[in-house]
Structure formats: structure tokens, C-alpha cells
PDB file of C-alpha atoms in Angstrom:
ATOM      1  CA  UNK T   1       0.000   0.000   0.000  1.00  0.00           C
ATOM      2  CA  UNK T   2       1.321   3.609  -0.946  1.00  0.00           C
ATOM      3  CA  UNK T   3       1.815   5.533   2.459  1.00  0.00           C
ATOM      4  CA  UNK T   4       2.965   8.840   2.546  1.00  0.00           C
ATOM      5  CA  UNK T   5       2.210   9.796   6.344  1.00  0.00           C
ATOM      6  CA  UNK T   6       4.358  12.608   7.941  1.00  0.00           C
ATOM      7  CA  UNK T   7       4.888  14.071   4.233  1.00  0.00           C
ATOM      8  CA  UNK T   8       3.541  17.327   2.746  1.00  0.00           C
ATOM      9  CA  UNK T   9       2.351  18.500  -0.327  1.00  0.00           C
ATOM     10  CA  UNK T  10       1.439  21.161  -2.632  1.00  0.00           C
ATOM     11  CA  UNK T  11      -0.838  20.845  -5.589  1.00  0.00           C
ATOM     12  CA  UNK T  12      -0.939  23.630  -8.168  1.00  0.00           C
ATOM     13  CA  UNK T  13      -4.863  23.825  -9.314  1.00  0.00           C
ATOM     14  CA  UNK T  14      -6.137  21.252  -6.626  1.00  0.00           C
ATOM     15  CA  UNK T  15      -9.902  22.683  -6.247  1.00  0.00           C
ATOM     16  CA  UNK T  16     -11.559  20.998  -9.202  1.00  0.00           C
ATOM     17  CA  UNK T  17     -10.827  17.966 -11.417  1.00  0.00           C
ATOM     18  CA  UNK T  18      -7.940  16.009 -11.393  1.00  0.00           C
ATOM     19  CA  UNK T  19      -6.343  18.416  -9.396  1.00  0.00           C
ATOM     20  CA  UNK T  20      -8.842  18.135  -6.913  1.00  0.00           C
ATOM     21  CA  UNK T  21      -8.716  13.860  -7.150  1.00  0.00           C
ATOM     22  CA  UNK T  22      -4.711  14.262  -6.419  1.00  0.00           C
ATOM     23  CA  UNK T  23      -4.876  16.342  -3.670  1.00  0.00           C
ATOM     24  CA  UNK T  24      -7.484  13.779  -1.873  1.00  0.00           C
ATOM     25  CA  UNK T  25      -5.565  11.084  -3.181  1.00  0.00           C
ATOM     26  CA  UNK T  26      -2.528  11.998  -1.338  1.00  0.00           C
ATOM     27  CA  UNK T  27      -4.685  13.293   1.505  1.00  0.00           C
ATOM     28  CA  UNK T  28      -6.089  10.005   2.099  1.00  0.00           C
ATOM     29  CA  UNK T  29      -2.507   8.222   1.570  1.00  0.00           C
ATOM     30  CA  UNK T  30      -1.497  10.390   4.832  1.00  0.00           C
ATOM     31  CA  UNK T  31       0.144  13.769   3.513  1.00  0.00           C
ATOM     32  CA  UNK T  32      -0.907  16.853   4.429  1.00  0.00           C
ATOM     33  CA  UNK T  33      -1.892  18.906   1.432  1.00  0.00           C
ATOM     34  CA  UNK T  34      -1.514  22.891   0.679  1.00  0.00           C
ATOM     35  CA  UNK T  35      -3.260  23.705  -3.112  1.00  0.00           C
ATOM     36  CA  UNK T  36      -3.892  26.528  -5.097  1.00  0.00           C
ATOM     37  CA  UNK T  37      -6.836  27.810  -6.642  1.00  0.00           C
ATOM     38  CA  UNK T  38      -7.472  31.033  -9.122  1.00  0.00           C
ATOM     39  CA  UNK T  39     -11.109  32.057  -8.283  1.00  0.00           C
ATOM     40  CA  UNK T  40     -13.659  29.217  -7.553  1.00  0.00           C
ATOM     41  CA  UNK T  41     -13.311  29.767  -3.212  1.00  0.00           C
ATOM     42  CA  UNK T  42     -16.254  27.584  -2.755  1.00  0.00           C
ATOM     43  CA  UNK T  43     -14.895  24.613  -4.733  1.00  0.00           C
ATOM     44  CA  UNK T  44     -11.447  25.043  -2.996  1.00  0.00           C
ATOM     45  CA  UNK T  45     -13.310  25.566   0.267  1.00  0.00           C
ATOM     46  CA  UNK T  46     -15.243  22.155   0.000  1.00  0.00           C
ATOM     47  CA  UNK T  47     -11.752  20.713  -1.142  1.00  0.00           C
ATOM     48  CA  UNK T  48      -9.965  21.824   1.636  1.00  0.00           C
ATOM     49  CA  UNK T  49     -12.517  20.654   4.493  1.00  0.00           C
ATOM     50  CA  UNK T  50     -12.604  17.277   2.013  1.00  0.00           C
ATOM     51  CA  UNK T  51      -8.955  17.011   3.088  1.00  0.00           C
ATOM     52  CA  UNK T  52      -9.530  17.766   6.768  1.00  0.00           C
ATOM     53  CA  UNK T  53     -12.467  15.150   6.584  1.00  0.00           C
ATOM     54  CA  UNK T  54      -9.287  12.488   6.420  1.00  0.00           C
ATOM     55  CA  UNK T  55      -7.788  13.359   8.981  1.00  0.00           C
ATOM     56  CA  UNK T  56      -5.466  15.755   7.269  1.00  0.00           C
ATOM     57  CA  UNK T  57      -4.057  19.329   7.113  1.00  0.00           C
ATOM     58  CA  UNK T  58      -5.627  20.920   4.204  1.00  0.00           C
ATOM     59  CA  UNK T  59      -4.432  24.441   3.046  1.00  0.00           C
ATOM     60  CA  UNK T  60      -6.393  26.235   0.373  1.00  0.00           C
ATOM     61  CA  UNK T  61      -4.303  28.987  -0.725  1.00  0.00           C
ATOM     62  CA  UNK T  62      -5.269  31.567  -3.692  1.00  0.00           C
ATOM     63  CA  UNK T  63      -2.952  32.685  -6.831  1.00  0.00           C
ATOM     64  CA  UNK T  64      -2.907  32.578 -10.486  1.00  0.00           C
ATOM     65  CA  UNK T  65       0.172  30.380 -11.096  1.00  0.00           C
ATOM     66  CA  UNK T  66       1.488  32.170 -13.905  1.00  0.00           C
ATOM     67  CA  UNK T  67       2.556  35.065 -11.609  1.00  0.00           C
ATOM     68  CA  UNK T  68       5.905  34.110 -10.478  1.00  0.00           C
ATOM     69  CA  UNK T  69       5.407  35.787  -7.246  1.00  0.00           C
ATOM     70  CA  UNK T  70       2.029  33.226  -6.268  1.00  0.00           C
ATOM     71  CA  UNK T  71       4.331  30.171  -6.571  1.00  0.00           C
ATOM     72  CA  UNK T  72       6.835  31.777  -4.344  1.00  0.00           C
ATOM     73  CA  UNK T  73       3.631  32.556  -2.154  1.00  0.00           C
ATOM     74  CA  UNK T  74       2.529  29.052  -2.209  1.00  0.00           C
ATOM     75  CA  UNK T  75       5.529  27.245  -0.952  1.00  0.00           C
ATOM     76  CA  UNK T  76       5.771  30.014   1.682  1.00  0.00           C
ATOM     77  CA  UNK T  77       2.144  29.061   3.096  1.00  0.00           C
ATOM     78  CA  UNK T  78       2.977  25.290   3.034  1.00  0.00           C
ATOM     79  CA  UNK T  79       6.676  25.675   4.520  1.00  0.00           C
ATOM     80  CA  UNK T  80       4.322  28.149   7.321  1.00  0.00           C
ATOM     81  CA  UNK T  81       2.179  25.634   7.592  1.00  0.00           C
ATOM     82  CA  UNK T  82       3.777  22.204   7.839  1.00  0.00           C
ATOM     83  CA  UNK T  83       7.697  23.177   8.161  1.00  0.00           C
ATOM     84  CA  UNK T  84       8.583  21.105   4.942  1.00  0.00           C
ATOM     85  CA  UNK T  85       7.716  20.648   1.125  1.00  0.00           C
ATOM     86  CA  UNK T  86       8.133  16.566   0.455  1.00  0.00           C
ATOM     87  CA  UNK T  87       5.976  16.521  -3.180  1.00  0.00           C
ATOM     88  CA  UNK T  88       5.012  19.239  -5.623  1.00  0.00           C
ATOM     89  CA  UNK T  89       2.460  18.143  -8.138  1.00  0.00           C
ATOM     90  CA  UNK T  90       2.182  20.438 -11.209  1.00  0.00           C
ATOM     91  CA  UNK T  91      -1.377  20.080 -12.310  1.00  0.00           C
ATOM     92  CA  UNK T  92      -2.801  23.582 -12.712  1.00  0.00           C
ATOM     93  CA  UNK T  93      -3.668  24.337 -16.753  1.00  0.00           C
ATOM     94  CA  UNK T  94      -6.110  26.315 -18.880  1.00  0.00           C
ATOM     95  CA  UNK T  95      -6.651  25.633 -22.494  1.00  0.00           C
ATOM     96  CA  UNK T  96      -7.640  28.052 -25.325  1.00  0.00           C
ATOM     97  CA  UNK T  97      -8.149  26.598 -28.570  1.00  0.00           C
ATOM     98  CA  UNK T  98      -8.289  27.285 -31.990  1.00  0.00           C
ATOM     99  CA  UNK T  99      -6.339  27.259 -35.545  1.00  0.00           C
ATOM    100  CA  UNK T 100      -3.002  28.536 -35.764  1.00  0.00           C
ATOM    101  CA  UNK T 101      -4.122  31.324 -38.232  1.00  0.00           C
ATOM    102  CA  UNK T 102      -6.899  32.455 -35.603  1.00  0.00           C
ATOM    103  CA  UNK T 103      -5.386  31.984 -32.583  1.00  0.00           C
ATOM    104  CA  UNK T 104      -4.545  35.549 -30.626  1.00  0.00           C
ATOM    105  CA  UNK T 105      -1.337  36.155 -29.522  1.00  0.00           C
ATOM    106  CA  UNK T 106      -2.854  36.668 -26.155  1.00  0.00           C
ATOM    107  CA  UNK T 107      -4.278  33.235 -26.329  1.00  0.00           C
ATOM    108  CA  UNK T 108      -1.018  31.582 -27.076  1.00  0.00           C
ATOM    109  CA  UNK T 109       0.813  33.157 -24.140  1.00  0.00           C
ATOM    110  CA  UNK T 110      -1.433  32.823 -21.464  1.00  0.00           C
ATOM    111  CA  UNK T 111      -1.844  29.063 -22.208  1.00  0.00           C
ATOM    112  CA  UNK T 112       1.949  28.862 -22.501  1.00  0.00           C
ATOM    113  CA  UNK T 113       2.189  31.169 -19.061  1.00  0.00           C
ATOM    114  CA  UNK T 114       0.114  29.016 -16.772  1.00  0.00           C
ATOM    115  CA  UNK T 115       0.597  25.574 -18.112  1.00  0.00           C
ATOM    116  CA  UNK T 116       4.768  25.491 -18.353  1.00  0.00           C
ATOM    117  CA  UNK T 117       5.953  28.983 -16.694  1.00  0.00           C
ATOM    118  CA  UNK T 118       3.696  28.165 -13.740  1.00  0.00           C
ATOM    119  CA  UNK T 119       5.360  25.157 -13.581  1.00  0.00           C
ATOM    120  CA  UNK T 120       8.578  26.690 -13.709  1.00  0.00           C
ATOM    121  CA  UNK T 121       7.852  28.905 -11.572  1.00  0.00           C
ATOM    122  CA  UNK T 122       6.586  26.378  -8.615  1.00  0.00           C
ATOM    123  CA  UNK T 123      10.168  24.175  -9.079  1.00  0.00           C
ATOM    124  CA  UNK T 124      12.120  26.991  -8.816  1.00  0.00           C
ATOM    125  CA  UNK T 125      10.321  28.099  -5.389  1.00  0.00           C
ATOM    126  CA  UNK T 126      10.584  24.613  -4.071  1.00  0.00           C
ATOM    127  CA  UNK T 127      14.001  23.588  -5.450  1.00  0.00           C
ATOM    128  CA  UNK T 128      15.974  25.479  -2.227  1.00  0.00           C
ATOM    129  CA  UNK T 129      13.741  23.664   0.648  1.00  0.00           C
ATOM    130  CA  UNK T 130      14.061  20.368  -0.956  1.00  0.00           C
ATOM    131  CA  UNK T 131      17.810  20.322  -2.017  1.00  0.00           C
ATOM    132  CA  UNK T 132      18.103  21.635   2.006  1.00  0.00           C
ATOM    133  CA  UNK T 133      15.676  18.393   2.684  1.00  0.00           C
ATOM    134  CA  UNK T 134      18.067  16.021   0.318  1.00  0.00           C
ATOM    135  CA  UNK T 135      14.959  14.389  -0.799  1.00  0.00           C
ATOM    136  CA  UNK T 136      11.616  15.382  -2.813  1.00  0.00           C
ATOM    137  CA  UNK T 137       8.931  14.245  -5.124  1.00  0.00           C
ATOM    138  CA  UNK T 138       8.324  16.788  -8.258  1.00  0.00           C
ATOM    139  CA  UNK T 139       5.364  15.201 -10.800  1.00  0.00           C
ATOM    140  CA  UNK T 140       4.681  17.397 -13.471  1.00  0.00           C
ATOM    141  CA  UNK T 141       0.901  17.199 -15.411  1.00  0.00           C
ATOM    142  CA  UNK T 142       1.349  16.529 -18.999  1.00  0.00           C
ATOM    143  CA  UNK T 143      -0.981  15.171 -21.825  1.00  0.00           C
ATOM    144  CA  UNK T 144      -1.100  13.237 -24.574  1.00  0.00           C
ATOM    145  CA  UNK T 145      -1.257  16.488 -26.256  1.00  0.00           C
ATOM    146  CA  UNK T 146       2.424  16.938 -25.724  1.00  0.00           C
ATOM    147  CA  UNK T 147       3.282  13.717 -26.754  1.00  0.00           C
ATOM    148  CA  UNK T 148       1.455  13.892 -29.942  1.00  0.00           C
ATOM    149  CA  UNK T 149       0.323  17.183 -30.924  1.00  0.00           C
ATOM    150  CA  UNK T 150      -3.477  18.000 -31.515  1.00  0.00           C
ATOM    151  CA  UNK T 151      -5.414  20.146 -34.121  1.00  0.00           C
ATOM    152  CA  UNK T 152      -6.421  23.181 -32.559  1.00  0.00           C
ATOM    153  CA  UNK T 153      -4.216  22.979 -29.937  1.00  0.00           C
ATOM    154  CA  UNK T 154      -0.953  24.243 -30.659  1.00  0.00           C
ATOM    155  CA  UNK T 155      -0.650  26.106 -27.139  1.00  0.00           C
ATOM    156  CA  UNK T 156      -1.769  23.813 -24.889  1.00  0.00           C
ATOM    157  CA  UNK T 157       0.193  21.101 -26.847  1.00  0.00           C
ATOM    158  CA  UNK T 158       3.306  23.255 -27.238  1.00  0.00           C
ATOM    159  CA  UNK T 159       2.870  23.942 -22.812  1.00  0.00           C
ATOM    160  CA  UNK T 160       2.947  20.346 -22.375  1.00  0.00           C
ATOM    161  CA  UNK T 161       5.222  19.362 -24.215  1.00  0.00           C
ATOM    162  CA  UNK T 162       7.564  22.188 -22.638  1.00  0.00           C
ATOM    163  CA  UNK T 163       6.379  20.510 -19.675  1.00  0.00           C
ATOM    164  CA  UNK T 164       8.078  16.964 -20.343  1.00  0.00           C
ATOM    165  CA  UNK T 165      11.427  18.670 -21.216  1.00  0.00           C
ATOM    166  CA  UNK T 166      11.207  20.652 -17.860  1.00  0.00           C
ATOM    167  CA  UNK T 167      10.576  17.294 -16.046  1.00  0.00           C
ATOM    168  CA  UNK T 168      14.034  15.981 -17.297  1.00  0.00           C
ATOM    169  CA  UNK T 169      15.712  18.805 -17.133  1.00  0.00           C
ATOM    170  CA  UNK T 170      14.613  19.272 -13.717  1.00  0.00           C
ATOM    171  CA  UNK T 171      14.768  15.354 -13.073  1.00  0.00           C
ATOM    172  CA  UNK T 172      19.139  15.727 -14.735  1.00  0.00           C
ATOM    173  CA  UNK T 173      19.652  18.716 -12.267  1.00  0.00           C
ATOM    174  CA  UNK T 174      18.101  17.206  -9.088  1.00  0.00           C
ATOM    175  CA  UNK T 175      18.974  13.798  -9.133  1.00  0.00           C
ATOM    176  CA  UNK T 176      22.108  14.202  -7.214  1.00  0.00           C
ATOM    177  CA  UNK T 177      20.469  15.300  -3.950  1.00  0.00           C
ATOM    178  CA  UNK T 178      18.087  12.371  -4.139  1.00  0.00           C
ATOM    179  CA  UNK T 179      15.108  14.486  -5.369  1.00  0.00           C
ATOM    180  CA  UNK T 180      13.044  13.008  -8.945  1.00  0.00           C
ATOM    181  CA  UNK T 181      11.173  14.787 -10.981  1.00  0.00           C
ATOM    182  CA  UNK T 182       8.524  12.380 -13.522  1.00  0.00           C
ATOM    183  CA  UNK T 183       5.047  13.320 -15.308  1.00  0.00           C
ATOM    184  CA  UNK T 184       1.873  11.751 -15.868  1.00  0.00           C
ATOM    185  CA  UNK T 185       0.252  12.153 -19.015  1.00  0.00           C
ATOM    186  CA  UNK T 186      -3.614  11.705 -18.935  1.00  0.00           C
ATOM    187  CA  UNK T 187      -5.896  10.783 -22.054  1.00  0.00           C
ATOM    188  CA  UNK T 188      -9.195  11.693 -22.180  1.00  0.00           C
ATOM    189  CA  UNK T 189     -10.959  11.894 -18.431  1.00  0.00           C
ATOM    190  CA  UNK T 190     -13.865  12.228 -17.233  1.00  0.00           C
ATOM    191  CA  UNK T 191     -13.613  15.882 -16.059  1.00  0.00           C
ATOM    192  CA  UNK T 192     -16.141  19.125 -16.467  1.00  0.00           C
ATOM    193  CA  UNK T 193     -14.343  19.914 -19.396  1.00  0.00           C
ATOM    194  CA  UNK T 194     -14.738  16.837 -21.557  1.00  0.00           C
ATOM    195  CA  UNK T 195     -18.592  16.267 -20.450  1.00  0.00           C
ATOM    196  CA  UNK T 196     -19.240  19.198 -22.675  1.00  0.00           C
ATOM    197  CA  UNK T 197     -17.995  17.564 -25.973  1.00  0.00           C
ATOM    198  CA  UNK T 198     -20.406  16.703 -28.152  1.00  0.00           C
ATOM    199  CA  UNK T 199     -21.592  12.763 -28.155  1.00  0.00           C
ATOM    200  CA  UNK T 200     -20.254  11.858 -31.586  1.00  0.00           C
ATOM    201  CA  UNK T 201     -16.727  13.511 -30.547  1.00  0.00           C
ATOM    202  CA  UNK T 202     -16.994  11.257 -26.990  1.00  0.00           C
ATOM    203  CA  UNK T 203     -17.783   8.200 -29.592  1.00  0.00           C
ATOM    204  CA  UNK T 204     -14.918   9.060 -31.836  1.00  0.00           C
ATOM    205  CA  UNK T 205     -12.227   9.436 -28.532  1.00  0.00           C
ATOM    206  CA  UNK T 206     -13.381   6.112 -27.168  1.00  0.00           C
ATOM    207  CA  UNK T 207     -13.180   4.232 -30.566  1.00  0.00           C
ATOM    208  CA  UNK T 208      -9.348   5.860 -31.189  1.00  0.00           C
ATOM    209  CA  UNK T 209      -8.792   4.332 -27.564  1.00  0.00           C
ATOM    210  CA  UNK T 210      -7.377   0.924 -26.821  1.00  0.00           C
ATOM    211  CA  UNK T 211      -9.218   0.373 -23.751  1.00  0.00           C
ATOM    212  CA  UNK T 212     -12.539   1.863 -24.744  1.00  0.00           C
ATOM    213  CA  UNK T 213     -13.497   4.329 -22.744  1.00  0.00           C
ATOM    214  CA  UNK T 214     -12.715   7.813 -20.376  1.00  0.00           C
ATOM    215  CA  UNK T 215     -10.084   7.777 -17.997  1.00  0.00           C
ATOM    216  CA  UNK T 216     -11.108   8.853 -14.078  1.00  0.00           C
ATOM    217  CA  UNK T 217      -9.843  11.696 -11.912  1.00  0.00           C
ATOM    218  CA  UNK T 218      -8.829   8.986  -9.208  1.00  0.00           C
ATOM    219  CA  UNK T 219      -6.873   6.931 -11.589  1.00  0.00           C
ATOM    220  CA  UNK T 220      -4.850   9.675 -12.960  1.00  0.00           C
ATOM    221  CA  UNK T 221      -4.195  10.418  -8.721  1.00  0.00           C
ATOM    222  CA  UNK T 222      -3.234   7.028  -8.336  1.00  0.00           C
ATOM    223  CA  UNK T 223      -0.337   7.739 -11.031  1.00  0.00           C
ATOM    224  CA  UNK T 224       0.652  10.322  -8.848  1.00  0.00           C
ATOM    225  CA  UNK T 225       0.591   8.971  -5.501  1.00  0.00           C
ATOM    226  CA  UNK T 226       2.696   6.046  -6.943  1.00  0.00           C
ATOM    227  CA  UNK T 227       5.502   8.639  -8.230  1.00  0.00           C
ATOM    228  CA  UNK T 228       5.316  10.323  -4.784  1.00  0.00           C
ATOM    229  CA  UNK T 229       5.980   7.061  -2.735  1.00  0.00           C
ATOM    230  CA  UNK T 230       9.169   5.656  -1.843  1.00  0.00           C
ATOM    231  CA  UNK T 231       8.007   2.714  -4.145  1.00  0.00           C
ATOM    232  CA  UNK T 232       8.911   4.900  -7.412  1.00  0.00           C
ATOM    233  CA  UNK T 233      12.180   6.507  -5.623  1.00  0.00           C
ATOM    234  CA  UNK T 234      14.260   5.118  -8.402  1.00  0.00           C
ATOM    235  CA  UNK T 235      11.842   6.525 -11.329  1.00  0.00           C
ATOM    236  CA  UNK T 236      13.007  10.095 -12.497  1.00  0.00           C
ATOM    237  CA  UNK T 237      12.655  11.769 -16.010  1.00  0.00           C
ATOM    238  CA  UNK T 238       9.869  10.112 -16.810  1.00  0.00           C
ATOM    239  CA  UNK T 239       6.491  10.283 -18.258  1.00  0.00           C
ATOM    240  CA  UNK T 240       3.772   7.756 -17.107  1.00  0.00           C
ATOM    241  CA  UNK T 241       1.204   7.850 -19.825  1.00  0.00           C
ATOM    242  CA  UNK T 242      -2.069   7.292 -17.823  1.00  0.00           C
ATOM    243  CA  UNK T 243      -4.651   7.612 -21.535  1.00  0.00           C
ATOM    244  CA  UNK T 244      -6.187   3.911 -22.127  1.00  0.00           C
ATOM    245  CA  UNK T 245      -3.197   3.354 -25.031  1.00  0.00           C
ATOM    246  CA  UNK T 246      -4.423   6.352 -26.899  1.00  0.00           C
ATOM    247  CA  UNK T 247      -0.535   7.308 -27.059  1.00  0.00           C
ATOM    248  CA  UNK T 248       1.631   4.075 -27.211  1.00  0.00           C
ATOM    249  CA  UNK T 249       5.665   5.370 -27.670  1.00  0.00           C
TER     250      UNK T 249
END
């Protein structure tokens, strides 16, 4: 069984989703667990006393990730909080999509600002505590997006992709003080975003998918809480696909 009592956490985007799935995942495996949220306060309210439900110390703390200065804020309230950083899950993300010859400028940068600077951003706050700590968990949110590209998508798939050369850059420069750095890459999951697709487009994603069907929130958390265990402590630099076989490389 994956047991992470006594160690702490912070989840960029942890009020809703996947996000929210990971932090209650890790929650329920015994860590403590500081997220951030942009605007929804109810849903990161109810996420928060979800946490505490378990038995846990659950910190709901507001910021829009792309600002470097909310990721230095975030560490800051979890250090505050708990006295120590053990895992730092990238999973916040927007997307905006459209063609390349429609897509705004201001489209393409803020997807490229919150999905791989924010990322950036959050390793860099964290790097000092955890190379103090000798030790640390970094998982990093991809898609198969970055692994294969998508129509309509060249932001978010250019982000996440950026995101998979951060994790082994960051898994190259970290290894030495016994810190790893690995992603998960979801499919298609059951989420708030995808129930809005149309029911031939749901058809079409299930028949171009091995396995058939959606992925859950819970299983792409139990990637995570598997690459935050000492079970996976000699796994860095790598990217867990977690999408039904959609993306087989």
C-alpha cells in the first residue's frame, strides 16, 4: 500500500478535477496537502474541508500560477504551515483553442504562461527547501497532447510538451540530492471539461482508444501517488502515460 504519512504536499490547481482527485488522493494516503486555486473559493473551500475530513491538514491557498510571485507565495504558506515541502504536483492548466491562423497572440501566451511557466515557476520556489531536505517528489501534469500534438491545440500542446522537457531537465539537475522529478500524461478523463464535448466527438475518442473508454480523476491520482511514494524513488525523467493506449511510444 502507498503511504505517505508525515509528508507534505502542494498541488498547483487542486480545487476541481484532477487536481482536486490528487490532492485527496494523497490526503487520504497520509500527507498533508496545501493547493492553489485562481477564483472558484467555494470549490477550494469544500476541497480543503474534504482534506480535513481524512484526517489531514488541508491548506487552500489563492494565486494565479502564472505570476511568479504566487508560486513563491505558495511554498511560503505550506513551509508556514507544515515546516517542509516533500511533493510538488504540477497540475494547474487552462486551455484556449483554436487554428493557428486564428489563434490571438494573447491566447497563445497565457496558455503557454500558466501551463509550463507556472510550472517553472513552482520548481524553482521549491528547489531550495528540498535540495536543504536532500529528498523530494516533483510530478509534473502533462498530456497526450504533448506527446502527440493535436489540431487546434498548438498552445496547450506546445505547454505540455515544454512541460516533459522541464521534467528531465529538472529530473538531470536534481537527481544528485536524491530528489526526482517524472510526469503523468492523462488521455481523455472524465472531467467538467470533456462532459461538454459533443456525443459523436466522446464516440470518436473512445473508438481511437485501446481500452474503450474515459479515464477517471482517481486513476490519474493514483499515477501520482505512486511517483510520490518511496516505491517509485528510483523513477526520475519520466512520463507515465495514464490515456487507455491512446498514445503508445
Amino acid at each position: 500500500m502507498i503511504e505517505l504519512s508525515g509528508r507534505s504536499a502542494v498541488v498547483t490547481g487542486g480545487s476541481r478535477g484532477i487536481g482536486r482527485a490528487i490532492v485527496l488522493r494523497l490526503a487520504a494516503q497520509g500527507a498533508d496537502v496545501a493547493f492553489s486555486y485562481r477564483g472558484n473559493a467555494d470549490a477550494a473551500a469544500e476541497t480543503a474541508a474534504a482534506v480535513e475530513s481524512l484526517g489531514r491538514r488541508g491548506l487552500a491557498v489563492q494565486g494565479d500560477v502564472s505570476q511568479p510571485e504566487a508560486a513563491d507565495a505558495l511554498i511560503k504558506a505550506a513551509l508556514d504551515a507544515f515546516g517542509k515541502v516533500d511533493i510538488l504536483v504540477n497540475n494547474a492548466g487552462i486551455t484556449r483553442d483554436d487554428l493557428i491562423m486564428r489563434m490571438s497572440i494573447e491566447d497563445w501566451r497565457s496558455v503557454l504562461e500558466t501551463n509550463l511557466f507556472g510550472a517553472f515557476y513552482a520548481i524553482k520556489a521549491v528547489t531550495r527547501p528540498m535540495l536543504r531536505a536532500k529528498s523530494g517528489r516533483v510530478i509534473n501534469i502533462t498530456s497526450v497532447s504533448g506527446q502527440a500534438g493535436q489540431m487546434g491545440q498548438a498552445n496547450y500542446s506546445s505547454a505540455k510538451a515544454g512541460l516533459i522537457g522541464l521534467t528531465k531537465a529538472t529530473a538531470r539537475e536534481l537527481a544528485s540530492r536524491g530528489i526526482t522529478c517524472n510526469a503523468v500524461a492523462p488521455g481523455f478523463v472524465d472531467t467538467e471539461l470533456t462532459r461538454d464535448l459533443s456525443e459523436a466527438l466522446k464516440e470518436q475518442i473512445r473508438e481511437r482508444t485501446p481500452l474503450g473508454r474515459f479515464g477517471t480523476t482517481e486513476e490519474i491520482a493514483n499515477a501520482v501517488a505512486f511517483l510520490a511514494s518511496d516505491e517509485a524513488a528510483f523513477i526520475t525523467g519520466q512520463v507515465l502515460a495514464v490515456d487507455g493506449g491512446l498514445v503508445m511510444m
